[in-house]
């Protein structure tokens, strides 16, 4: 089957929201192998809700989300759950993404090897035995990225990956994602409220605003005129 | 040493029941602490105590003998039903959004505690039974009680041990686990089922103070000292079994004190030791 014909995921006429409340409607988008799509919008515009539907964590209120058999998501979440309390080494966090097996000894060796490989890919080999909660924000994001890679994904999904990082750490992380994507031919789905990051990183942008979505090339969708119309000239500084 | 062995030999069923209860609570406790559900860990044993009290009163009205009530198993069933309702209330999204999980658990704790006292105060069983529910009466655990405890707690311990990798993955980051194909809802249900049945049978044998202490302190020791998911579980299990053994032997031989509170005090001392050890390790770790 020609992978360029069959998308990794296709969202058709979907509405997403919480409970019975619709946040976003009429969503149509397609993600193919090697694509780089950014979901952009202000807080509360439905970025994370749409992402949950794409990931299969929540069903759309209407419409369809179809994932191809080749869909394997390497997910870098925005929040960290109980991670701050449980003292787990970085290598173990990464190994959680390696599929389980009922042959404990071989599975353990395979998990360890896969975790080391993924940590090496993000430049974190030296931190494999450090406790995850003791790492800096940028290091933790790299471990999360390694965990996503350990699941051998076809698509990398990054939910606000630069939140809470200083400018240097943001740049390093985005450079790393760019390199990994080029090396492995991964599709990438980036959720961000930063117009600047979407503009510089993505090939296609889905701009979410007041329950609707506009899809296209960054230059068209994130043009100054359009943003000024949507956000107002004053607000533009806040989202860029 | 011989005294300790004599005590264990004399009260072997009570000792076995104490160890089983401590180990099950300790393994559950890692998840309770890491998921920041300590208030639920406080509320559920109290709700179980309320259910047991309700079951005892119902059967004492029927035949006048609480011993028959215990044998009939009704208190455990009522405790289980009350706990399932409590878990559903704690997990109810609308209530969580309104006041938060900790506040709901706090209300359940206060409500169940108050109603337990009121129910028992007006029953033929009286306040002595309330005293037992809180403080426990582990030394009175006999062969039949151990059979009940073992039939419930051994499957819980086996499930928590065999499923530890998946459960830790769900505890660490349930959303991520779901994207990796882990059946998070199934594992969360298993965790809550283990929690509910453990509290139901353990409170009747050991009292709410023992159960709450062993749900929190060994798990907290595992979280501060463990450097992996399995490490946290092993530390928690060792602290739970160690605390129960020390407390049991001390209460039944040297100190002649109530067993439940003595075990709770022993496990607190072990937790403080683990906390100190973790602090020393932190200081000695370079960088």
Short mmCIF file of C-alpha atoms in Angstrom, two decimals:
data_model
loop_
_atom_site.label_atom_id
_atom_site.label_comp_id
_atom_site.label_asym_id
_atom_site.label_seq_id
_atom_site.Cartn_x
_atom_site.Cartn_y
_atom_site.Cartn_z
CA UNK A 1 0.00 0.00 0.00
CA UNK A 2 1.30 3.43 -0.92
CA UNK A 3 1.87 5.26 2.39
CA UNK A 4 1.63 8.64 0.66
CA UNK A 5 -1.98 7.83 -0.23
CA UNK A 6 -3.10 6.48 3.15
CA UNK A 7 -2.78 9.16 5.83
CA UNK A 8 -1.56 8.28 9.31
CA UNK A 9 -4.65 9.96 10.70
CA UNK A 10 -7.70 11.53 9.10
CA UNK A 11 -10.13 13.71 11.04
CA UNK A 12 -13.43 14.19 9.20
CA UNK A 13 -16.16 16.70 10.13
CA UNK A 14 -15.32 16.22 13.80
CA UNK A 15 -16.63 18.15 16.78
CA UNK A 16 -14.72 17.92 20.04
CA UNK A 17 -15.43 19.16 23.54
CA UNK A 18 -16.04 18.24 27.18
CA UNK A 19 -19.24 16.53 28.32
CA UNK A 20 -21.91 17.90 26.00
CA UNK A 21 -20.13 21.22 25.43
CA UNK A 22 -18.68 21.62 21.95
CA UNK A 23 -15.40 23.54 21.89
CA UNK A 24 -14.43 23.01 18.26
CA UNK A 25 -16.57 21.90 15.31
CA UNK A 26 -16.20 21.11 11.63
CA UNK A 27 -12.61 19.88 11.99
CA UNK A 28 -11.14 18.27 8.87
CA UNK A 29 -7.46 17.47 8.78
CA UNK A 30 -5.07 14.84 7.53
CA UNK A 31 -1.59 13.92 8.73
CA UNK A 32 0.64 11.92 6.37
CA UNK A 33 4.09 10.36 6.80
CA UNK A 34 6.72 13.03 7.29
CA UNK A 35 4.20 15.90 7.68
CA UNK A 36 4.82 18.62 10.28
CA UNK A 37 1.53 20.05 11.49
CA UNK A 38 1.15 22.63 14.27
CA UNK A 39 -2.10 23.15 16.16
CA UNK A 40 -2.05 26.79 17.22
CA UNK A 41 -4.45 28.89 19.21
CA UNK A 42 -4.90 30.79 22.44
CA UNK A 43 -5.58 29.04 25.77
CA UNK A 44 -9.01 27.38 25.77
CA UNK A 45 -9.26 27.25 21.97
CA UNK A 46 -9.48 23.43 22.02
CA UNK A 47 -5.94 22.44 21.04
CA UNK A 48 -5.50 19.83 23.76
CA UNK A 49 -9.09 18.60 23.37
CA UNK A 50 -8.55 18.03 19.64
CA UNK A 51 -5.23 16.34 20.43
CA UNK A 52 -6.93 13.96 22.87
CA UNK A 53 -9.39 13.00 20.14
CA UNK A 54 -6.56 12.42 17.65
CA UNK A 55 -4.69 10.30 20.20
CA UNK A 56 -7.83 8.26 20.92
CA UNK A 57 -7.95 9.36 24.58
CA UNK A 58 -11.42 10.85 24.05
CA UNK A 59 -14.03 10.21 21.38
CA UNK A 60 -15.13 13.13 19.19
CA UNK A 61 -18.65 14.39 19.93
CA UNK A 62 -19.45 13.88 16.24
CA UNK A 63 -17.57 13.07 13.06
CA UNK A 64 -14.71 10.59 12.75
CA UNK A 65 -11.05 10.15 13.62
CA UNK A 66 -9.48 7.34 11.59
CA UNK A 67 -5.99 6.12 12.40
CA UNK A 68 -4.04 3.99 9.96
CA UNK A 69 -2.54 0.66 11.11
CA UNK A 70 0.84 2.40 10.75
CA UNK A 71 -0.13 4.98 13.39
CA UNK A 72 2.21 4.69 16.37
CA UNK A 73 2.21 7.83 18.46
CA UNK A 74 5.25 8.91 20.45
CA UNK A 75 3.59 11.31 22.85
CA UNK A 76 5.32 14.05 24.85
CA UNK A 77 2.61 15.25 27.23
CA UNK A 78 2.18 18.74 28.60
CA UNK A 79 1.62 17.65 32.18
CA UNK A 80 3.65 15.21 34.22
CA UNK A 81 1.04 13.56 36.42
CA UNK A 82 2.42 12.08 39.64
CA UNK A 83 5.97 12.17 38.30
CA UNK A 84 7.18 14.67 40.88
CA UNK A 85 6.52 12.23 43.73
CA UNK A 86 7.56 8.83 42.42
CA UNK A 87 11.35 8.52 42.46
CA UNK A 88 11.93 6.80 39.14
CA UNK A 89 15.19 6.84 37.17
CA UNK A 90 15.23 8.45 33.72
CA UNK A 91 16.02 5.09 32.10
CA UNK A 92 12.95 3.51 33.70
CA UNK A 93 10.72 6.39 32.57
CA UNK A 94 11.90 5.75 29.00
CA UNK A 95 11.56 1.97 29.35
CA UNK A 96 7.88 2.39 30.23
CA UNK A 97 7.29 3.03 26.52
CA UNK A 98 8.84 -0.23 25.37
CA UNK A 99 6.13 -2.81 24.68
CA UNK A 100 5.78 -5.46 27.40
CA UNK A 101 6.46 -9.14 26.93
CA UNK A 102 5.67 -12.25 28.97
CA UNK A 103 9.33 -13.34 28.84
CA UNK A 104 10.62 -11.28 31.75
CA UNK A 105 14.39 -11.73 31.34
CA UNK A 106 14.68 -11.10 27.60
CA UNK A 107 12.08 -8.33 27.88
CA UNK A 108 14.07 -6.64 30.63
CA UNK A 109 17.26 -6.68 28.55
CA UNK A 110 15.37 -5.44 25.49
CA UNK A 111 13.74 -2.63 27.48
CA UNK A 112 17.09 -1.57 28.94
CA UNK A 113 18.73 -1.52 25.52
CA UNK A 114 15.85 0.38 23.90
CA UNK A 115 15.88 2.93 26.73
CA UNK A 116 19.64 3.48 26.38
CA UNK A 117 19.32 3.91 22.61
CA UNK A 118 16.50 6.45 23.00
CA UNK A 119 18.37 8.36 25.72
CA UNK A 120 21.44 8.45 23.52
CA UNK A 121 19.38 9.88 20.64
CA UNK A 122 18.39 12.87 22.78
CA UNK A 123 21.84 13.29 24.37
CA UNK A 124 20.81 12.10 27.84
CA UNK A 125 22.89 8.94 28.24
CA UNK A 126 24.79 10.45 31.18
CA UNK A 127 21.51 11.02 33.01
CA UNK A 128 20.09 7.50 32.59
CA UNK A 129 20.48 6.70 36.30
CA UNK A 130 19.41 10.10 37.59
CA UNK A 131 16.04 10.31 39.29
CA UNK A 132 13.60 11.93 36.87
CA UNK A 133 12.06 14.32 39.40
CA UNK A 134 15.54 15.72 40.21
CA UNK A 135 16.26 16.75 36.58
CA UNK A 136 15.83 20.28 35.22
CA UNK A 137 12.79 21.18 33.07
CA UNK A 138 14.77 20.94 29.82
CA UNK A 139 16.32 17.60 30.80
CA UNK A 140 12.90 16.22 31.73
CA UNK A 141 11.51 17.21 28.34
CA UNK A 142 14.41 15.40 26.68
CA UNK A 143 13.63 12.29 28.74
CA UNK A 144 9.98 12.59 27.67
CA UNK A 145 11.16 12.85 24.07
CA UNK A 146 13.34 9.75 24.55
CA UNK A 147 10.32 7.95 25.97
CA UNK A 148 8.32 8.92 22.90
CA UNK A 149 11.12 7.62 20.63
CA UNK A 150 11.36 4.34 22.58
CA UNK A 151 7.84 3.46 21.46
CA UNK A 152 9.19 3.38 17.86
CA UNK A 153 6.69 5.95 16.64
CA UNK A 154 5.62 6.93 13.16
CA UNK A 155 4.37 10.24 14.50
CA UNK A 156 5.81 12.43 17.24
CA UNK A 157 3.18 14.32 19.20
CA UNK A 158 4.38 17.26 21.27
CA UNK A 159 1.91 19.04 23.55
CA UNK A 160 3.30 22.50 24.45
CA UNK A 161 6.82 21.03 24.73
CA UNK A 162 8.51 24.38 25.41
CA UNK A 163 6.27 25.43 28.31
CA UNK A 164 8.31 26.46 31.32
CA UNK A 165 11.66 26.26 29.49
CA UNK A 166 14.09 29.17 29.15
CA UNK A 167 14.92 30.45 25.66
CA UNK A 168 18.11 28.37 25.36
CA UNK A 169 16.40 25.15 26.41
CA UNK A 170 13.49 25.89 24.03
CA UNK A 171 15.91 26.32 21.12
CA UNK A 172 17.83 23.13 22.00
CA UNK A 173 14.61 21.10 22.22
CA UNK A 174 13.25 22.38 18.90
CA UNK A 175 16.62 21.76 17.20
CA UNK A 176 16.58 18.22 18.57
CA UNK A 177 13.05 17.57 17.29
CA UNK A 178 14.05 18.91 13.87
CA UNK A 179 17.10 16.62 13.77
CA UNK A 180 15.21 13.52 14.94
CA UNK A 181 12.48 14.17 12.40
CA UNK A 182 15.00 14.47 9.58
CA UNK A 183 16.90 11.33 10.66
CA UNK A 184 13.84 9.14 11.14
CA UNK A 185 11.32 10.57 8.70
CA UNK A 186 8.78 11.05 11.47
CA UNK A 187 5.54 12.92 11.09
CA UNK A 188 5.18 15.57 13.76
CA UNK A 189 2.13 17.07 15.42
CA UNK A 190 3.00 20.06 17.55
CA UNK A 191 0.53 21.74 19.89
CA UNK A 192 1.57 25.24 20.82
CA UNK A 193 0.19 28.64 21.73
CA UNK A 194 3.34 30.25 20.31
CA UNK A 195 2.80 31.76 16.86
CA UNK A 196 6.57 32.18 16.51
CA UNK A 197 7.33 28.49 17.05
CA UNK A 198 4.52 27.35 14.74
CA UNK A 199 5.73 29.73 12.05
CA UNK A 200 9.38 28.61 12.19
CA UNK A 201 8.91 24.86 12.78
CA UNK A 202 5.78 23.62 11.00
CA UNK A 203 4.98 23.03 7.34
CA UNK A 204 1.23 23.22 7.92
CA UNK A 205 -0.66 25.13 10.57
CA UNK A 206 -4.14 24.58 11.98
CA UNK A 207 -5.22 27.79 13.69
CA UNK A 208 -7.99 27.29 16.23
CA UNK A 209 -10.08 30.28 17.18
CA UNK A 210 -13.58 30.67 18.63
CA UNK A 211 -14.70 27.13 17.83
CA UNK A 212 -13.41 27.01 14.25
CA UNK A 213 -10.24 25.86 12.53
CA UNK A 214 -8.32 27.35 9.61
CA UNK A 215 -5.77 25.08 7.92
CA UNK A 216 -2.97 25.94 5.52
CA UNK A 217 0.63 27.02 5.06
CA UNK A 218 2.10 29.09 7.95
CA UNK A 219 2.61 32.13 5.70
CA UNK A 220 -1.11 32.17 4.80
CA UNK A 221 -2.64 31.13 8.11
CA UNK A 222 -0.34 33.14 10.36
CA UNK A 223 -0.15 36.30 8.27
CA UNK A 224 0.04 39.52 10.27
CA UNK A 225 -3.25 40.71 8.80
CA UNK A 226 -5.08 37.53 9.77
CA UNK A 227 -3.64 37.44 13.28
CA UNK A 228 -4.47 41.09 13.85
CA UNK A 229 -8.01 40.34 12.75
CA UNK A 230 -8.32 37.31 15.06
CA UNK A 231 -6.42 38.42 18.16
CA UNK A 232 -6.36 42.21 17.81
CA UNK A 233 -3.13 44.11 17.30
CA UNK A 234 -2.46 44.45 21.05
CA UNK A 235 -2.96 40.79 21.84
CA UNK A 236 -0.61 39.69 19.11
CA UNK A 237 2.46 40.28 21.23
CA UNK A 238 1.11 37.95 23.90
CA UNK A 239 0.69 34.94 21.64
CA UNK A 240 3.79 35.44 19.50
CA UNK B 1 14.69 -13.36 70.95
CA UNK B 2 13.10 -16.50 72.41
CA UNK B 3 10.35 -14.34 73.93
CA UNK B 4 9.61 -12.89 70.52
CA UNK B 5 9.45 -16.35 68.95
CA UNK B 6 7.18 -17.55 71.77
CA UNK B 7 4.83 -14.62 71.15
CA UNK B 8 4.74 -15.29 67.42
CA UNK B 9 4.12 -19.00 68.08
CA UNK B 10 1.38 -18.30 70.60
CA UNK B 11 -0.43 -15.80 68.40
CA UNK B 12 0.52 -17.32 65.03
CA UNK B 13 -2.85 -16.69 63.39
CA UNK B 14 -2.93 -13.10 64.63
CA UNK B 15 0.67 -12.61 63.45
CA UNK B 16 -0.08 -14.06 60.01
CA UNK B 17 -3.14 -11.82 59.71
CA UNK B 18 -1.11 -8.77 60.71
CA UNK B 19 1.62 -9.51 58.15
CA UNK B 20 -0.86 -10.12 55.33
CA UNK B 21 -2.71 -6.90 56.11
CA UNK B 22 0.50 -4.90 56.40
CA UNK B 23 1.92 -6.24 53.13
CA UNK B 24 -1.26 -5.63 51.10
CA UNK B 25 -1.61 -2.10 52.50
CA UNK B 26 2.10 -1.41 51.94
CA UNK B 27 2.00 -2.43 48.26
CA UNK B 28 -1.16 -0.39 47.68
CA UNK B 29 0.39 2.50 49.59
CA UNK B 30 3.04 3.31 46.94
CA UNK B 31 0.23 4.10 44.50
CA UNK B 32 -1.87 5.88 47.14
CA UNK B 33 1.01 8.24 48.00
CA UNK B 34 2.34 8.71 44.44
CA UNK B 35 -1.16 9.50 43.15
CA UNK B 36 -1.62 12.05 45.96
CA UNK B 37 -4.63 10.13 47.26
CA UNK B 38 -3.69 10.12 50.94
CA UNK B 39 -7.00 11.68 51.96
CA UNK B 40 -8.78 8.87 50.09
CA UNK B 41 -6.53 6.49 52.01
CA UNK B 42 -7.90 8.07 55.17
CA UNK B 43 -11.53 8.11 54.05
CA UNK B 44 -11.91 4.58 52.67
CA UNK B 45 -10.92 2.74 55.89
CA UNK B 46 -13.32 5.01 57.78
CA UNK B 47 -16.10 4.24 55.31
CA UNK B 48 -15.26 0.53 55.66
CA UNK B 49 -15.57 0.91 59.44
CA UNK B 50 -18.97 2.54 58.96
CA UNK B 51 -20.07 -0.37 56.73
CA UNK B 52 -18.85 -2.92 59.26
CA UNK B 53 -20.70 -1.10 62.05
CA UNK B 54 -23.86 -1.05 59.95
CA UNK B 55 -23.53 -4.78 59.22
CA UNK B 56 -22.91 -5.62 62.87
CA UNK B 57 -25.92 -3.60 64.03
CA UNK B 58 -28.18 -5.12 61.36
CA UNK B 59 -27.31 -8.68 62.37
CA UNK B 60 -27.30 -8.00 66.09
CA UNK B 61 -30.91 -6.85 65.66
CA UNK B 62 -31.66 -10.09 63.85
CA UNK B 63 -30.28 -12.59 66.35
CA UNK B 64 -28.76 -10.57 69.15
CA UNK B 65 -25.25 -11.94 68.79
CA UNK B 66 -22.57 -9.96 67.01
CA UNK B 67 -20.39 -13.09 66.78
CA UNK B 68 -22.92 -14.63 64.41
CA UNK B 69 -22.92 -11.41 62.45
CA UNK B 70 -19.18 -11.64 61.97
CA UNK B 71 -19.38 -15.29 60.90
CA UNK B 72 -22.16 -14.48 58.47
CA UNK B 73 -19.76 -12.14 56.62
CA UNK B 74 -22.41 -9.45 56.34
CA UNK B 75 -20.22 -6.68 57.79
CA UNK B 76 -17.63 -7.24 55.04
CA UNK B 77 -20.28 -7.15 52.33
CA UNK B 78 -21.83 -3.95 53.70
CA UNK B 79 -18.36 -2.41 54.05
CA UNK B 80 -17.61 -3.32 50.44
CA UNK B 81 -20.84 -1.75 49.18
CA UNK B 82 -20.22 1.43 51.22
CA UNK B 83 -16.67 1.67 49.86
CA UNK B 84 -17.73 1.21 46.24
CA UNK B 85 -20.22 4.05 46.72
CA UNK B 86 -17.48 6.17 48.34
CA UNK B 87 -15.06 5.48 45.45
CA UNK B 88 -17.75 6.46 42.93
CA UNK B 89 -18.35 9.71 44.84
CA UNK B 90 -14.61 10.46 45.03
CA UNK B 91 -14.23 9.77 41.29
CA UNK B 92 -17.41 11.69 40.28
CA UNK B 93 -16.11 14.35 37.88
CA UNK B 94 -18.72 16.96 38.80
CA UNK B 95 -17.95 16.72 42.53
CA UNK B 96 -14.18 16.75 41.87
CA UNK B 97 -14.54 19.85 39.74
CA UNK B 98 -16.64 21.55 42.42
CA UNK B 99 -14.51 21.02 45.55
CA UNK B 100 -11.61 18.70 44.64
CA UNK B 101 -10.86 15.09 45.49
CA UNK B 102 -9.25 15.86 48.85
CA UNK B 103 -12.28 17.79 50.11
CA UNK B 104 -14.68 15.01 49.05
CA UNK B 105 -12.51 12.42 50.80
CA UNK B 106 -12.39 14.65 53.89
CA UNK B 107 -16.17 14.93 53.95
CA UNK B 108 -16.53 11.17 53.61
CA UNK B 109 -14.04 10.65 56.45
CA UNK B 110 -15.86 13.08 58.77
CA UNK B 111 -19.32 11.86 57.78
CA UNK B 112 -18.53 8.15 58.05
CA UNK B 113 -16.73 8.65 61.37
CA UNK B 114 -19.57 10.61 62.91
CA UNK B 115 -22.33 8.29 61.70
CA UNK B 116 -20.39 5.20 62.87
CA UNK B 117 -20.26 6.56 66.42
CA UNK B 118 -23.93 7.57 66.33
CA UNK B 119 -25.05 4.19 64.96
CA UNK B 120 -23.02 2.20 67.48
CA UNK B 121 -23.94 4.44 70.44
CA UNK B 122 -27.58 3.47 69.97
CA UNK B 123 -26.94 -0.23 69.37
CA UNK B 124 -26.70 -3.15 71.77
CA UNK B 125 -23.04 -3.51 70.81
CA UNK B 126 -22.17 -0.13 72.28
CA UNK B 127 -19.06 2.04 72.08
CA UNK B 128 -16.73 -0.89 72.78
CA UNK B 129 -17.20 -1.99 69.16
CA UNK B 130 -16.33 1.53 67.93
CA UNK B 131 -13.17 1.29 69.99
CA UNK B 132 -12.33 -2.01 68.25
CA UNK B 133 -13.03 -0.58 64.81
CA UNK B 134 -10.61 2.30 65.39
CA UNK B 135 -7.93 0.65 67.45
CA UNK B 136 -8.39 -2.85 66.11
CA UNK B 137 -8.04 -6.11 67.97
CA UNK B 138 -5.42 -7.93 65.97
CA UNK B 139 -4.59 -10.39 68.76
CA UNK B 140 -8.14 -11.73 68.57
CA UNK B 141 -7.63 -12.79 64.94
CA UNK B 142 -8.09 -16.56 64.76
CA UNK B 143 -7.82 -19.30 62.16
CA UNK B 144 -11.16 -18.46 60.51
CA UNK B 145 -10.24 -14.76 60.28
CA UNK B 146 -6.87 -15.62 58.69
CA UNK B 147 -8.64 -17.76 56.10
CA UNK B 148 -10.85 -14.78 55.18
CA UNK B 149 -7.88 -12.39 55.13
CA UNK B 150 -5.73 -14.76 53.08
CA UNK B 151 -8.48 -15.50 50.56
CA UNK B 152 -8.85 -11.76 49.90
CA UNK B 153 -5.39 -10.33 50.49
CA UNK B 154 -3.19 -12.98 48.81
CA UNK B 155 -4.89 -12.38 45.41
CA UNK B 156 -4.50 -8.62 46.03
CA UNK B 157 -0.77 -9.01 46.79
CA UNK B 158 -0.25 -11.26 43.74
CA UNK B 159 -2.15 -8.85 41.46
CA UNK B 160 -0.17 -5.84 42.72
CA UNK B 161 3.14 -7.69 42.32
CA UNK B 162 2.47 -9.20 38.88
CA UNK B 163 0.84 -6.03 37.54
CA UNK B 164 3.34 -3.67 39.12
CA UNK B 165 4.90 -2.47 35.84
CA UNK B 166 1.55 -1.56 34.26
CA UNK B 167 0.22 -0.08 37.50
CA UNK B 168 3.33 2.05 37.98
CA UNK B 169 3.03 3.22 34.38
CA UNK B 170 -0.61 4.23 35.07
CA UNK B 171 0.37 5.91 38.35
CA UNK B 172 3.27 7.79 36.75
CA UNK B 173 1.36 9.12 33.75
CA UNK B 174 -2.02 7.57 32.86
CA UNK B 175 -2.44 9.61 29.67
CA UNK B 176 0.92 8.52 28.31
CA UNK B 177 0.19 4.91 29.33
CA UNK B 178 -3.06 5.05 27.35
CA UNK B 179 -1.25 6.24 24.21
CA UNK B 180 1.11 3.26 24.56
CA UNK B 181 -1.78 0.82 24.47
CA UNK B 182 -2.02 0.16 28.22
CA UNK B 183 -5.65 -0.49 29.13
CA UNK B 184 -5.64 2.24 31.72
CA UNK B 185 -9.31 1.95 32.69
CA UNK B 186 -8.87 -1.78 33.36
CA UNK B 187 -5.76 -1.23 35.50
CA UNK B 188 -7.33 1.68 37.38
CA UNK B 189 -10.37 -0.50 38.10
CA UNK B 190 -8.07 -3.28 39.34
CA UNK B 191 -6.27 -0.80 41.61
CA UNK B 192 -9.51 0.55 43.11
CA UNK B 193 -10.91 -2.98 43.49
CA UNK B 194 -7.76 -4.01 45.40
CA UNK B 195 -8.01 -0.86 47.51
CA UNK B 196 -11.67 -1.40 48.37
CA UNK B 197 -11.50 -5.11 49.26
CA UNK B 198 -8.30 -4.66 51.25
CA UNK B 199 -9.82 -1.87 53.34
CA UNK B 200 -13.04 -3.85 53.86
CA UNK B 201 -11.38 -6.94 55.35
CA UNK B 202 -8.35 -5.22 56.91
CA UNK B 203 -10.31 -2.67 58.95
CA UNK B 204 -12.34 -5.37 60.62
CA UNK B 205 -9.21 -7.30 61.58
CA UNK B 206 -6.83 -4.49 62.41
CA UNK B 207 -8.80 -1.25 62.84
CA UNK B 208 -8.80 2.02 60.91
CA UNK B 209 -5.66 3.39 62.57
CA UNK B 210 -3.57 0.37 61.51
CA UNK B 211 -4.97 0.35 57.96
CA UNK B 212 -4.50 4.08 57.40
CA UNK B 213 -0.98 4.01 58.86
CA UNK B 214 0.04 1.10 56.63
CA UNK B 215 -1.59 2.61 53.56
CA UNK B 216 0.47 5.79 53.91
CA UNK B 217 3.75 5.35 55.80
CA UNK B 218 5.36 2.37 53.98
CA UNK B 219 4.28 3.84 50.63
CA UNK B 220 5.78 7.21 51.60
CA UNK B 221 9.01 5.42 52.60
CA UNK B 222 9.05 3.71 49.19
CA UNK B 223 8.50 7.00 47.39
CA UNK B 224 11.31 8.84 49.24
CA UNK B 225 13.84 6.00 49.24
CA UNK B 226 13.04 3.99 46.08
CA UNK B 227 14.86 4.94 42.87
CA UNK B 228 12.64 2.89 40.58
CA UNK B 229 9.03 1.75 40.57
CA UNK B 230 10.01 -1.76 41.66
CA UNK B 231 12.41 -0.26 44.23
CA UNK B 232 9.60 1.80 45.77
CA UNK B 233 7.40 -1.31 46.00
CA UNK B 234 10.19 -3.37 47.62
CA UNK B 235 11.04 -0.64 50.17
CA UNK B 236 7.35 -0.25 50.98
CA UNK B 237 6.90 -4.01 51.43
CA UNK B 238 9.97 -4.26 53.70
CA UNK B 239 8.88 -1.29 55.84
CA UNK B 240 5.33 -2.65 56.10
CA UNK B 241 6.36 -6.17 57.10
CA UNK B 242 9.15 -4.85 59.37
CA UNK B 243 6.86 -2.35 61.10
CA UNK B 244 4.15 -4.94 61.60
CA UNK B 245 6.60 -7.49 63.01
CA UNK B 246 8.28 -5.01 65.38
CA UNK B 247 4.96 -3.58 66.55
CA UNK B 248 3.34 -6.98 67.02
CA UNK B 249 6.19 -8.46 69.04
CA UNK B 250 6.64 -5.30 71.13
CA UNK B 251 2.96 -5.01 71.94
CA UNK B 252 2.42 -8.66 72.75
CA UNK B 253 5.55 -9.24 74.80
CA UNK B 254 7.74 -6.40 76.01
CA UNK B 255 5.36 -3.45 76.24
CA UNK B 256 1.91 -5.02 76.63
CA UNK B 257 0.32 -2.23 74.59
CA UNK B 258 -2.58 -2.27 72.08
CA UNK B 259 -1.28 -3.99 68.93
CA UNK B 260 -2.72 -1.72 66.21
CA UNK B 261 -1.36 1.56 67.61
CA UNK B 262 1.99 -0.08 68.47
CA UNK B 263 2.36 -1.33 64.87
CA UNK B 264 1.41 2.17 63.62
CA UNK B 265 4.09 3.70 65.86
CA UNK B 266 6.68 1.14 64.71
CA UNK B 267 6.00 1.82 61.03
CA UNK B 268 6.24 5.58 61.70
CA UNK B 269 9.71 5.06 63.21
CA UNK B 270 10.78 3.02 60.17
CA UNK B 271 9.42 5.72 57.84
CA UNK B 272 11.43 8.37 59.70
CA UNK B 273 14.53 6.17 59.34
CA UNK B 274 13.96 5.90 55.57
CA UNK B 275 13.40 9.65 55.33
CA UNK B 276 16.69 10.30 57.16
CA UNK B 277 18.48 7.78 54.92
CA UNK B 278 17.12 9.50 51.79
CA UNK B 279 18.29 12.88 53.13
CA UNK B 280 21.80 11.53 53.81
CA UNK B 281 21.92 9.95 50.34
CA UNK B 282 20.85 13.26 48.80
CA UNK B 283 23.70 15.06 50.60
CA UNK B 284 26.26 12.47 49.52
CA UNK B 285 25.15 12.45 45.88
CA UNK B 286 27.46 14.65 43.81
CA UNK B 287 25.84 17.48 41.81
#
